[in-house]
Short mmCIF file of C-alpha atoms in Angstrom, two decimals:
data_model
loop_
_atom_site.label_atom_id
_atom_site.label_comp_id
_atom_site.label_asym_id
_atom_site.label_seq_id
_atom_site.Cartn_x
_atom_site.Cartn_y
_atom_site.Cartn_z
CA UNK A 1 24.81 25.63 -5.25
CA UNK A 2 20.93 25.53 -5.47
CA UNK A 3 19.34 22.42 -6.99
CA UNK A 4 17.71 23.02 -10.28
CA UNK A 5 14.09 24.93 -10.08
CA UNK A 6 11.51 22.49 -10.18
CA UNK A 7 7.99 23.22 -11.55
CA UNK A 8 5.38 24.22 -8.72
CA UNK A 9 3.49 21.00 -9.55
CA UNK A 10 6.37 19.21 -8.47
CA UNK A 11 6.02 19.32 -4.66
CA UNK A 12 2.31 19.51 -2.81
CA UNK A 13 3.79 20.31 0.36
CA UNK A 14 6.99 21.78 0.74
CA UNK A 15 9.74 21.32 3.57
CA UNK A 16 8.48 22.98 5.97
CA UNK A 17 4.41 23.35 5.02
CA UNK A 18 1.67 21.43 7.64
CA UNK A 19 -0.28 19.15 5.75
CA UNK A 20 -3.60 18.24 7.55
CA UNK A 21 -3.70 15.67 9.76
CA UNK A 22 -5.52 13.48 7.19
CA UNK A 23 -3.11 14.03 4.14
CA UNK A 24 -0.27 14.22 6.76
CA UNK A 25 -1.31 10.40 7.79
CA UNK A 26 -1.80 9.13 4.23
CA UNK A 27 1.41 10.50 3.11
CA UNK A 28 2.92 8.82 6.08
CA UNK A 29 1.20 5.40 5.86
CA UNK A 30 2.94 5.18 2.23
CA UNK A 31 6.54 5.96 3.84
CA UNK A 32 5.78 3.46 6.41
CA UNK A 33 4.90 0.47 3.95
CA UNK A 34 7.66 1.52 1.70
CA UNK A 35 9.64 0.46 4.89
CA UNK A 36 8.13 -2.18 7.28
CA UNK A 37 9.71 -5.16 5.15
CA UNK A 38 13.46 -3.53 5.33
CA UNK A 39 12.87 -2.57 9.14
CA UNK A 40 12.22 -6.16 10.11
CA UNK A 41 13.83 -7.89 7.45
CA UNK A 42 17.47 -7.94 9.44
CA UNK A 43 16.21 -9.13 12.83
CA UNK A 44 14.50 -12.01 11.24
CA UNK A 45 17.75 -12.74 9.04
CA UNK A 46 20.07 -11.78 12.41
CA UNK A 47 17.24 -13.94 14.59
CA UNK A 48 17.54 -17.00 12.65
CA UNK A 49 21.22 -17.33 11.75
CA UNK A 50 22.32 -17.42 15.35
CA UNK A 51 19.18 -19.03 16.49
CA UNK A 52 17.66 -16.35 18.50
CA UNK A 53 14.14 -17.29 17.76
CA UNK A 54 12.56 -17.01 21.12
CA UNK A 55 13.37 -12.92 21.52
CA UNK A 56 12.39 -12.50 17.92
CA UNK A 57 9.02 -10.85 18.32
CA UNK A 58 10.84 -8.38 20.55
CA UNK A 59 13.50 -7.55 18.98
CA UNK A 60 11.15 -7.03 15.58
CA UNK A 61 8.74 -4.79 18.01
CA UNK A 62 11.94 -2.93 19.25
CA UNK A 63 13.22 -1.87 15.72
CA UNK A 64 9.76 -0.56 14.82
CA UNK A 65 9.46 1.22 17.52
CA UNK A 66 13.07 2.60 17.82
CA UNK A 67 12.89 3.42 13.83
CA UNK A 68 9.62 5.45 15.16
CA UNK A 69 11.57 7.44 17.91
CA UNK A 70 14.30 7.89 15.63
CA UNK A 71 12.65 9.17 12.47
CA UNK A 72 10.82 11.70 14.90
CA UNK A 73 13.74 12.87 15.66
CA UNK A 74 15.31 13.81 12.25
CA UNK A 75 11.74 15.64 11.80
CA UNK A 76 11.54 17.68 14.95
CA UNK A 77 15.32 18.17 15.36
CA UNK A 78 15.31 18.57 18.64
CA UNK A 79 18.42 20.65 20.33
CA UNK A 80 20.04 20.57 16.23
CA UNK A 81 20.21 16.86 16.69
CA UNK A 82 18.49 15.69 13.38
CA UNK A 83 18.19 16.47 9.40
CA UNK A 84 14.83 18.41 10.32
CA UNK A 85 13.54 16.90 7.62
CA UNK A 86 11.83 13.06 6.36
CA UNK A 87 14.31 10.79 7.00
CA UNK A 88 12.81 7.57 7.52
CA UNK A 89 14.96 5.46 10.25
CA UNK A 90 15.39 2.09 9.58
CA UNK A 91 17.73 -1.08 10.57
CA UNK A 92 20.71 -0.78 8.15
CA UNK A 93 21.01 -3.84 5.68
CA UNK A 94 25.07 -2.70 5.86
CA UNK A 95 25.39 -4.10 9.24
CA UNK A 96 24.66 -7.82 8.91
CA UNK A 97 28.15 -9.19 8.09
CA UNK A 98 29.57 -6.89 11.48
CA UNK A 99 26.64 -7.83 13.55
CA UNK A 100 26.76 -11.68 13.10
CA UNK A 101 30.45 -11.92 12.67
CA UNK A 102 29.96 -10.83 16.48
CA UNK A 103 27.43 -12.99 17.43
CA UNK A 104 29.38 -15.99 15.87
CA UNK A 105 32.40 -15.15 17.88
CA UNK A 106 30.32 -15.28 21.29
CA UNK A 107 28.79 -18.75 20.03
CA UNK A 108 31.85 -20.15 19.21
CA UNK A 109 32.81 -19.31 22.67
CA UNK A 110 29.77 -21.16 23.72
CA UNK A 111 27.80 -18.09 25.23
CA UNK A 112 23.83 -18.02 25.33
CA UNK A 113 21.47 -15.92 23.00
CA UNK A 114 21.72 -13.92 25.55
CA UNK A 115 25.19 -13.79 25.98
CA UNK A 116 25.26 -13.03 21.86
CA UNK A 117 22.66 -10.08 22.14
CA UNK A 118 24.51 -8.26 24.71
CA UNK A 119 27.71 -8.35 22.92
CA UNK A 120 25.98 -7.38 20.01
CA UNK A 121 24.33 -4.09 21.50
CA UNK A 122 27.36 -3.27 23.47
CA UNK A 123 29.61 -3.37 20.08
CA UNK A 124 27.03 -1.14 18.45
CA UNK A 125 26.12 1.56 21.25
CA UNK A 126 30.35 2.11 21.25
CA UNK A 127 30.41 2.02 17.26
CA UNK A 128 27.58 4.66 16.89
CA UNK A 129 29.57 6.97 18.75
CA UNK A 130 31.83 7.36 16.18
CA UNK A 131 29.36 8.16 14.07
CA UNK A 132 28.44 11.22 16.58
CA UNK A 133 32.41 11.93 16.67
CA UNK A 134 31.93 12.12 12.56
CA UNK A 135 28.80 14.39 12.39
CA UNK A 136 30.98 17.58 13.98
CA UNK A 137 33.81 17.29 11.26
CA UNK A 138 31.18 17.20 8.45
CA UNK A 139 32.61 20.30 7.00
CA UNK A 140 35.90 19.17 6.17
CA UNK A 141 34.92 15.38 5.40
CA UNK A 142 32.94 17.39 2.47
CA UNK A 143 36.29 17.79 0.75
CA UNK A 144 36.18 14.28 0.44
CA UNK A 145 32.64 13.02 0.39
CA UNK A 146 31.59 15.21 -2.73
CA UNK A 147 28.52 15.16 -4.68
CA UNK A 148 30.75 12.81 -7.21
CA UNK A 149 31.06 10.29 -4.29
CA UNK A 150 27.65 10.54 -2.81
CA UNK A 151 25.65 10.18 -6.47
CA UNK A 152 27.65 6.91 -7.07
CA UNK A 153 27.03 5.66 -3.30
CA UNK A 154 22.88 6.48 -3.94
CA UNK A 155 23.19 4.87 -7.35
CA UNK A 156 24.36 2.02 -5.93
CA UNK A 157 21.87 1.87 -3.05
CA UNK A 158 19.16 2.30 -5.71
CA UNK A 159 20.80 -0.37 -8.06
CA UNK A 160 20.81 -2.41 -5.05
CA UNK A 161 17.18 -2.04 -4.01
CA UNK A 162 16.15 -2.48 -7.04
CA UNK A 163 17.11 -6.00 -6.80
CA UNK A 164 15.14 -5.80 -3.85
CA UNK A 165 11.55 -4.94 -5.44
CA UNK A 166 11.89 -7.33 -8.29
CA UNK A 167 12.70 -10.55 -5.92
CA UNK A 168 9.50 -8.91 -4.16
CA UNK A 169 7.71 -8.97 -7.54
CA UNK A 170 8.26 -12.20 -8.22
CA UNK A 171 7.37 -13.63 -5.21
CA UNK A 172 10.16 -13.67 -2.48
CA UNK A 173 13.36 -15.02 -1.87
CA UNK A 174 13.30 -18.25 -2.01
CA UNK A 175 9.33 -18.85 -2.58
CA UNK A 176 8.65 -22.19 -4.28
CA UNK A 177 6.54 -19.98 -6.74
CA UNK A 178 9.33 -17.42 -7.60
CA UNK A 179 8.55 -16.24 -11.56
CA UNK A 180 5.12 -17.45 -10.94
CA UNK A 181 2.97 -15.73 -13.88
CA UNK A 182 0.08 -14.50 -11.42
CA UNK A 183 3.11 -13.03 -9.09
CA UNK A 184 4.36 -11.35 -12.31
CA UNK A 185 0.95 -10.19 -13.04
CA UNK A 186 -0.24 -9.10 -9.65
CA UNK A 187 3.19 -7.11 -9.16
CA UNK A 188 2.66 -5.15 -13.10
CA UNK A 189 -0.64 -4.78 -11.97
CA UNK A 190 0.25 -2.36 -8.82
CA UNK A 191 3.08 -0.62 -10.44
CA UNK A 192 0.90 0.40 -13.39
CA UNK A 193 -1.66 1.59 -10.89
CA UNK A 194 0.74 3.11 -9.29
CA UNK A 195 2.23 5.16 -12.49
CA UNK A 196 -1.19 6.15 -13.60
CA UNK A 197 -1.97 7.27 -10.23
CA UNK A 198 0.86 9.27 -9.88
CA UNK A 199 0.33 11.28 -13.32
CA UNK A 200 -3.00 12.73 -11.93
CA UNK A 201 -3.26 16.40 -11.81
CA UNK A 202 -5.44 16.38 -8.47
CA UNK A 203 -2.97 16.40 -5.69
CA UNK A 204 -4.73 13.73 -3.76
CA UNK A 205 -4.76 11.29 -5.95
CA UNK A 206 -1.06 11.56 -6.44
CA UNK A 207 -0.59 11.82 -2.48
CA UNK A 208 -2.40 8.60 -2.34
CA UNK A 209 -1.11 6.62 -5.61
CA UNK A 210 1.23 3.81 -3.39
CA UNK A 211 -1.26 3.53 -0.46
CA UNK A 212 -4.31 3.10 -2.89
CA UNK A 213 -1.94 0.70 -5.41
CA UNK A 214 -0.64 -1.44 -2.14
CA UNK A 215 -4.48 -1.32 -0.92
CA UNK A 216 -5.93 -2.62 -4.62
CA UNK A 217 -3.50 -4.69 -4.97
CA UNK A 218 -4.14 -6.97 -1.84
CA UNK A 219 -8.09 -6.79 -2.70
CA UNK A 220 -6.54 -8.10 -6.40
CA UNK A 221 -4.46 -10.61 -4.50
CA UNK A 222 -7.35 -11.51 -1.94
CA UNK A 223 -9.86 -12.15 -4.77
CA UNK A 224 -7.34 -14.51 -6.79
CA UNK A 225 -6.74 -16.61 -3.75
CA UNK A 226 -3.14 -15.26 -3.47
CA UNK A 227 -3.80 -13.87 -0.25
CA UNK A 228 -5.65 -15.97 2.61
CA UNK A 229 -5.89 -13.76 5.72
CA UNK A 230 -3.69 -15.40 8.73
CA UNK A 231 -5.23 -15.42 12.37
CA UNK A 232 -3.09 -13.80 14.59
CA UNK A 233 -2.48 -15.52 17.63
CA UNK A 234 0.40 -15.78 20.50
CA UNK A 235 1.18 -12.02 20.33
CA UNK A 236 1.47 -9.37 24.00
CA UNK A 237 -1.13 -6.69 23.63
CA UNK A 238 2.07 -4.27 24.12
CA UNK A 239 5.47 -4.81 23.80
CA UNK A 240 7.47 -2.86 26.63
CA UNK A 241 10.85 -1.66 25.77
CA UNK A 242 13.48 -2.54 28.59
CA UNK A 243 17.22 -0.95 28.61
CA UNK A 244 19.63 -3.94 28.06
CA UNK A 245 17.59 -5.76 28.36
CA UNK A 246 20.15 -9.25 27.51
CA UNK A 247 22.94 -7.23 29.47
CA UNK A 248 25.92 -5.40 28.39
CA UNK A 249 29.25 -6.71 26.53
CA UNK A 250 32.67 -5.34 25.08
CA UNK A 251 34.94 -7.19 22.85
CA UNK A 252 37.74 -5.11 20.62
CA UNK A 253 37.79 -8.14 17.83
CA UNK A 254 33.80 -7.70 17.29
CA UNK A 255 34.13 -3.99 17.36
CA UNK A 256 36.13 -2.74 15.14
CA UNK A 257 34.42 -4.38 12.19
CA UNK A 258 31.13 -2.59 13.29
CA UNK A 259 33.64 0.76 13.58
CA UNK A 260 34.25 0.57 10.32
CA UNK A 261 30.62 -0.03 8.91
CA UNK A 262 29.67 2.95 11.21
CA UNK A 263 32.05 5.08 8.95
CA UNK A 264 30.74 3.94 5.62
CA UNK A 265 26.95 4.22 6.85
CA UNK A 266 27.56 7.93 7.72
CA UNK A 267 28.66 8.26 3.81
CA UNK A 268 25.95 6.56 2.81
CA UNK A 269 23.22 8.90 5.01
CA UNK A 270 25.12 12.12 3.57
CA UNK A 271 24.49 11.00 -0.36
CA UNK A 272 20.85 9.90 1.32
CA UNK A 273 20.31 13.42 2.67
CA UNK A 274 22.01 15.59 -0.59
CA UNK A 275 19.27 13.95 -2.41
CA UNK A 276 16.54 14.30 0.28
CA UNK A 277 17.38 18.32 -0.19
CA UNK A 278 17.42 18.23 -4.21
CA UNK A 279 14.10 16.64 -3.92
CA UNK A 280 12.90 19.19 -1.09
CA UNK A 281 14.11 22.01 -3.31
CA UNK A 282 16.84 23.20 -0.22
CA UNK A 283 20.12 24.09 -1.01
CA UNK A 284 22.90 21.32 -1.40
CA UNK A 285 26.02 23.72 -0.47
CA UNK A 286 26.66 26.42 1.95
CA UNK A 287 26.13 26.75 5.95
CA UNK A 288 22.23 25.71 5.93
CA UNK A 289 23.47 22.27 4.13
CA UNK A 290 26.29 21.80 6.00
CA UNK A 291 24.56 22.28 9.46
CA UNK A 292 21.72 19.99 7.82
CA UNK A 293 24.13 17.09 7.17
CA UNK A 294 25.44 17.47 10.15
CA UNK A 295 22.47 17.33 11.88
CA UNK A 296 21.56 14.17 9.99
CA UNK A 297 24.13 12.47 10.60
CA UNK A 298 24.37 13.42 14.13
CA UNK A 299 20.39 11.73 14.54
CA UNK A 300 21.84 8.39 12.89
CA UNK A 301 24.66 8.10 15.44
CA UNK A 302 21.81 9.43 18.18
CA UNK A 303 19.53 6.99 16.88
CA UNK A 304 21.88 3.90 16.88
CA UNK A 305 22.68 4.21 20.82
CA UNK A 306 18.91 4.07 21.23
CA UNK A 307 18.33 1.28 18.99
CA UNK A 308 21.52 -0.47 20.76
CA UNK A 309 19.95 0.83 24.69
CA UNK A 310 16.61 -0.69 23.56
CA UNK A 311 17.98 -4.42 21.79
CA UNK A 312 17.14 -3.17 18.35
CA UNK A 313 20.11 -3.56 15.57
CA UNK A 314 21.61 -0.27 13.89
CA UNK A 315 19.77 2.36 12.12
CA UNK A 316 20.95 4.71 8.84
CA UNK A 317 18.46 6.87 7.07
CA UNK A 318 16.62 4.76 4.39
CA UNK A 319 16.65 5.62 1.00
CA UNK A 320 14.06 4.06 -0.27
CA UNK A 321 11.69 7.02 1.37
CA UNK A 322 13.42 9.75 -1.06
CA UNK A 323 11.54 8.01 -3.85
CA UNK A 324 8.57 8.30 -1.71
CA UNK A 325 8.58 12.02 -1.37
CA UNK A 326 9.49 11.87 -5.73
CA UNK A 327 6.43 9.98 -6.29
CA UNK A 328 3.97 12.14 -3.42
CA UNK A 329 5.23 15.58 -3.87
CA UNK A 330 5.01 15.62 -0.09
CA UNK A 331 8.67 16.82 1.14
CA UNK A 332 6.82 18.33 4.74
CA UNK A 333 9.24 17.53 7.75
CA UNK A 334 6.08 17.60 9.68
CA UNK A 335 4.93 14.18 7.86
CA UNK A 336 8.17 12.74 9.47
CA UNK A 337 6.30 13.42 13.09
CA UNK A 338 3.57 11.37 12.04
CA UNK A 339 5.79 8.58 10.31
CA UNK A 340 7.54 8.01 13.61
CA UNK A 341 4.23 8.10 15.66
CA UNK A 342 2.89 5.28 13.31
CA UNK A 343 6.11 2.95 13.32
CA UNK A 344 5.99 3.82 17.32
CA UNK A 345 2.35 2.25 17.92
CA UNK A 346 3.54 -0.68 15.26
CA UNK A 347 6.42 -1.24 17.93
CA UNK A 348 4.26 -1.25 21.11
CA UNK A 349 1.11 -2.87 19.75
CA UNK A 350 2.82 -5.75 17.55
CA UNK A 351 -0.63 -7.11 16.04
CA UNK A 352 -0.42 -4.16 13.85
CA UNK A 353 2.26 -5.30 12.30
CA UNK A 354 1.68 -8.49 12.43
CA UNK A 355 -1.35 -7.54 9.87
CA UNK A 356 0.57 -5.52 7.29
CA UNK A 357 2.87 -8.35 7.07
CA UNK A 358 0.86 -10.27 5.64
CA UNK A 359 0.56 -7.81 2.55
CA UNK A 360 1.52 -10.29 -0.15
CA UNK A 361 5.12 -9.77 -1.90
CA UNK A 362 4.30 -9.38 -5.39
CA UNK A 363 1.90 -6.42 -4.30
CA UNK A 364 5.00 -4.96 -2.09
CA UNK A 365 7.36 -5.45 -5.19
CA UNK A 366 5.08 -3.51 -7.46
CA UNK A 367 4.81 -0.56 -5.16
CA UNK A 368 8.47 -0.38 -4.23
CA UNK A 369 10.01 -1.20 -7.90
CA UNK A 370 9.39 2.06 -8.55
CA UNK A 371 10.51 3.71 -5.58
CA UNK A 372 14.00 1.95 -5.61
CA UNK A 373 14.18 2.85 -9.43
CA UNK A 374 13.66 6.62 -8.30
CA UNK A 375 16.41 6.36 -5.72
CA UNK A 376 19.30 5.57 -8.50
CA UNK A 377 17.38 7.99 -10.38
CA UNK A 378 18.27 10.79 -7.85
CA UNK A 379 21.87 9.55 -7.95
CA UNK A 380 22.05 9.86 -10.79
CA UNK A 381 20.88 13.46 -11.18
CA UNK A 382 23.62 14.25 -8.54
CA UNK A 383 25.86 12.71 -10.77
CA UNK A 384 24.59 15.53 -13.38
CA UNK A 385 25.86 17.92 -11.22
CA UNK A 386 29.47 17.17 -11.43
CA UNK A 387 31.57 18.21 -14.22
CA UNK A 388 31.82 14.68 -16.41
CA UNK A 389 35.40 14.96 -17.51
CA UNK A 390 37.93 12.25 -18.06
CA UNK A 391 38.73 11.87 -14.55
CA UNK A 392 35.31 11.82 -12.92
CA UNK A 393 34.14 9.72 -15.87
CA UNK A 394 37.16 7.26 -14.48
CA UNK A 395 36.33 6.96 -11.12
CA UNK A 396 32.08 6.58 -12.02
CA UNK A 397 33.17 3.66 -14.19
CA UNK A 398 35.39 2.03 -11.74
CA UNK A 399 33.24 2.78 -8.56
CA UNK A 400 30.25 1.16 -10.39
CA UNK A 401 32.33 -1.71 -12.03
CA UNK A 402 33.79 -2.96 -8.69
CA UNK A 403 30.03 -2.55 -6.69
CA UNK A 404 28.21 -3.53 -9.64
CA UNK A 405 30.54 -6.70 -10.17
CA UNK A 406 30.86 -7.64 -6.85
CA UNK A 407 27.25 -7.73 -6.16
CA UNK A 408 27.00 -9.74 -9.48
CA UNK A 409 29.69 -12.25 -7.78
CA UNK A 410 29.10 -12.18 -4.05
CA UNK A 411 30.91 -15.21 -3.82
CA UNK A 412 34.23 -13.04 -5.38
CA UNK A 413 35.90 -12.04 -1.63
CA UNK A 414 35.17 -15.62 0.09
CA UNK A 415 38.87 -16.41 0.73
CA UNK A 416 39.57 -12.56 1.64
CA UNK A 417 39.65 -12.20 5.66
CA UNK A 418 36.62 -11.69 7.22
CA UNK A 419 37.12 -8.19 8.00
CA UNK A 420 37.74 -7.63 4.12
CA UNK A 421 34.32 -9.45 3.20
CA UNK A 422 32.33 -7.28 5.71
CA UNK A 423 33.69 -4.24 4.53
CA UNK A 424 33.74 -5.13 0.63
CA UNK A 425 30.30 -7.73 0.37
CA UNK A 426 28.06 -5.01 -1.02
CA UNK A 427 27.90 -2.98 -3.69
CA UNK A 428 27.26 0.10 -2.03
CA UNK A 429 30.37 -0.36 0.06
CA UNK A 430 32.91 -1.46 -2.21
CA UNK A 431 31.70 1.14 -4.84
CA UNK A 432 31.22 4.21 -2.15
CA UNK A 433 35.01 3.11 -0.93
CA UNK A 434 36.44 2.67 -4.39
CA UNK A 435 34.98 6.26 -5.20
CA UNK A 436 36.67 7.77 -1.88
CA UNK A 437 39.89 6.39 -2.56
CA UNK A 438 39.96 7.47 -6.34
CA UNK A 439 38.73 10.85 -5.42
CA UNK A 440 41.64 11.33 -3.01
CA UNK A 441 44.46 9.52 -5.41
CA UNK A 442 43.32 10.79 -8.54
CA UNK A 443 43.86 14.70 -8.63
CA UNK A 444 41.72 17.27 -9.83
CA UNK A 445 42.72 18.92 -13.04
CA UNK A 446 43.70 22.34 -12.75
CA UNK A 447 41.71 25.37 -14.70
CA UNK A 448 44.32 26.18 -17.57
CA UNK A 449 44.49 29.98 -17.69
CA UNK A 450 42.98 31.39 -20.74
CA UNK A 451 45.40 32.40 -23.31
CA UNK A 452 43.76 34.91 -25.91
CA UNK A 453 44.65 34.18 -29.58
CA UNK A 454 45.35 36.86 -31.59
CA UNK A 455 45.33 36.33 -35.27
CA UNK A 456 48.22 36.82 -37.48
CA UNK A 457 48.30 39.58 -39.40
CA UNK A 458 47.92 39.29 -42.70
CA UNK A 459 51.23 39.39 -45.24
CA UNK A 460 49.19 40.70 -48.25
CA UNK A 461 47.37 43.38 -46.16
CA UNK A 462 49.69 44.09 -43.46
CA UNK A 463 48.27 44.73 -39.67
CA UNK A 464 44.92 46.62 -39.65
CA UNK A 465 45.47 49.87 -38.41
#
């Protein structure tokens, strides 16, 4: 099945088109902003629940960098490891129950930060392999994992992000001046630019419309007072990686949680690349897809043993970067090379990053908002795809009314065992699982074979002759 024919306006550059370098680097910059917050969030939520605050500028400089490696890998596709297209690495939000549910159990046991990293790495270089083991059976998991189950999972995710952008736009979790009317109006402000923007006719303009929005928005933000420049002090001038660096650990009771996220990330990274083809205008069934998801999903589980090899947390394709190739109209894998060459230098050199984070939230919630919103958007048009009868109709409204409600309730599994709430504590896990299951228990109604009606004849005319 081909994705529906888009208008030539739609994409600047397609798949596999060479921007030049200067478009190729503004289109990247705007994948890279639209991820630097989620690819350092979890090491600074990881970091500071088990109280590993001294290795925290490493590990932060290590998922940047291994996000860079990784990402350039899913562009070049190097030995048919890789989508060979955009797909933004980044550390998975999905992991954080698995990953300090380990790191508890080695604290309880009274082991060392370093004790905790090293069981935490070792836990996830094993787990990613089964994502590796997964990528070669692709074929037949697509019996299962149908375009019904991956536009619910990438609903979800954008349902979820959403949340996401609007905490942003209001300020930040927890900020003191969350709802704050000039957060409110300094978050409208860059998402209107950014709309306006993105309905120009000149390509450029719309190549440019979340770089330029994130850039006028902090000039906005610096004017107003909002934003008072930090000096940035205390920081190496490079940021080495070392393998294992904490060491190497094994333990079967933190592993198989982590097992199990592996398997529902590598669902999640197969709705993530369906509608990363629909958007490049590739084909979303046949031998090309299939070799393409498996590919994919064969760089995650690649990506992960690096990220575990170099002390940096699990990565899954983000999603958040198919609403960044909606909004640009730049779907070139070669922009991908250039993504992970910028989140690379952010990695080694972490003064660089230490400068775009202090791009205020309200301005990041603006630009994102609308990217998240075009994520659920493409689930939804995968959704479109499959035949709405009673039965997928069923399992949509159930898959959405457990995530949906669950995220509305996170506090709904808290006397569930733990291995329950880390499989079940997001939406886009209990909703992606609750689709599976239905999918498989729920069977597909049978064509009925067409029976022709012929009328009967008439008793006042008799049969025509």
């Amino acid at each position: 099945m081909q994705p529906e024919s888009s208008t030539p306006s739609e994409l600047i550059y397609g798949l596999n088109d060479r921007p030049k370098p200067l478009a190729a680097i503004l289109a990247a910059l705007q994948h890279v902003l639209a991820a630097f917050v989620g690819i350092i969030t979890p090491p600074l939520v990881i970091g500071s629940a088990l109280g590993l605050m001294e290795h925290l500028p490493y590990l932060i400089s290590m998922a940047l960098l291994v996000s860079g490696v990784g990402t350039f890998i899913q562009a070049r596709r190097p030995f048919g490891i890789g989508a060979g297209m955009i797909c933004l690495q980044g550390t998975s939000f999905a992991f954080l129950g698995a990953v300090l549910s380990a790191g508890f159990l080695v604290k309880q046991r009274g082991g060392s930060p370093e004790d905790i990293l090293a069981m935490i790495f070792g836990v996830c270089f094993f787990g990613a392999l089964v994502q590796v083991i997964l990528s070669r059976c692709i074929g037949q998991l697509r019996r299962v994992i149908t375009p019904l189950v991956t536009g619910i999972v990438i609903t979800l995710i954008g349902v979820s992000l959403i949340k996401v952008g609007i905490t942003d736009l209001g300020g930040g979790f927890n900020a003191p001046d969350f709802g704050a009317p000039t957060n409110l109006a300094l978050g409208g402000f860059v998402l209107l630019t950014i709309i306006l923007l993105n309905r120009s006719s000149t390509p450029w303009v719309r190549l440019s419309a979340i770089i330029i929005g994130l850039a006028v928005g902090s000039l906005v933000a610096w004017y107003s007072g909002q934003l008072v420049p930090k000096p940035i002090t205390g920081l190496p001038l490079i940021s080495a990686p070392v393998p294992f660096k904490f060491g190497f650990s094994f333990d079967w009771t933190a592993f198989l949680p982590v097992a199990l996220i592996y398997v529902i990330s590598t669902i999640e990274t197969v709705g993530d690349l369906t509608a990363n083809c629909m958007l490049a205008r590739q084909p979303i069934s046949g031998p090309s897809y299939i070799a393409r998801l498996k590919g994919g999903v064969l760089g995650d589980g690649v990506s992960c043993m690096i990220a575990a090899t170099f002390s940096a947390f699990p990565n899954t394709t983000f999603a958040q970067n198919n609403g960044v190739i909606q909004l640009t109209g730049v779907a070139s894998r070669y922009v991908g090379l250039y993504i992970g060459a910028i989140l690379i230098c952010l990695g080694l050199f972490p003064v660089i990053g230490a400068v775009l984070q202090q791009i205020p939230k309200p301005v990041l919630g603006g630009a994102t908002l609308v990217m998240f919103g075009s994520v659920a958007a493409a689930g939804v048009r995968i959704l479109a795809q499959a035949p709405l009868d009673r039965r997928n109709m069923l399992i949509i409204a159930t898959s959405f009314g457990v995530g949906l409600g669950i995220a509305a309730q996170p506090g709904l599994l808290h006397l569930m065992p733990k291995l329950a709430q880390n499989l079940f504590d997001s939406a886009i896990t209990s909703g992606g699982i609750t689709a599976l299951l239905m999918c498989l228990l729920l069977p597909e109604k049978k064509p009925e074979t067409e029976i022709a009606i012929v009328p009967a004849p008439s008793p006042a005319l008799g049969p025509k002759s």
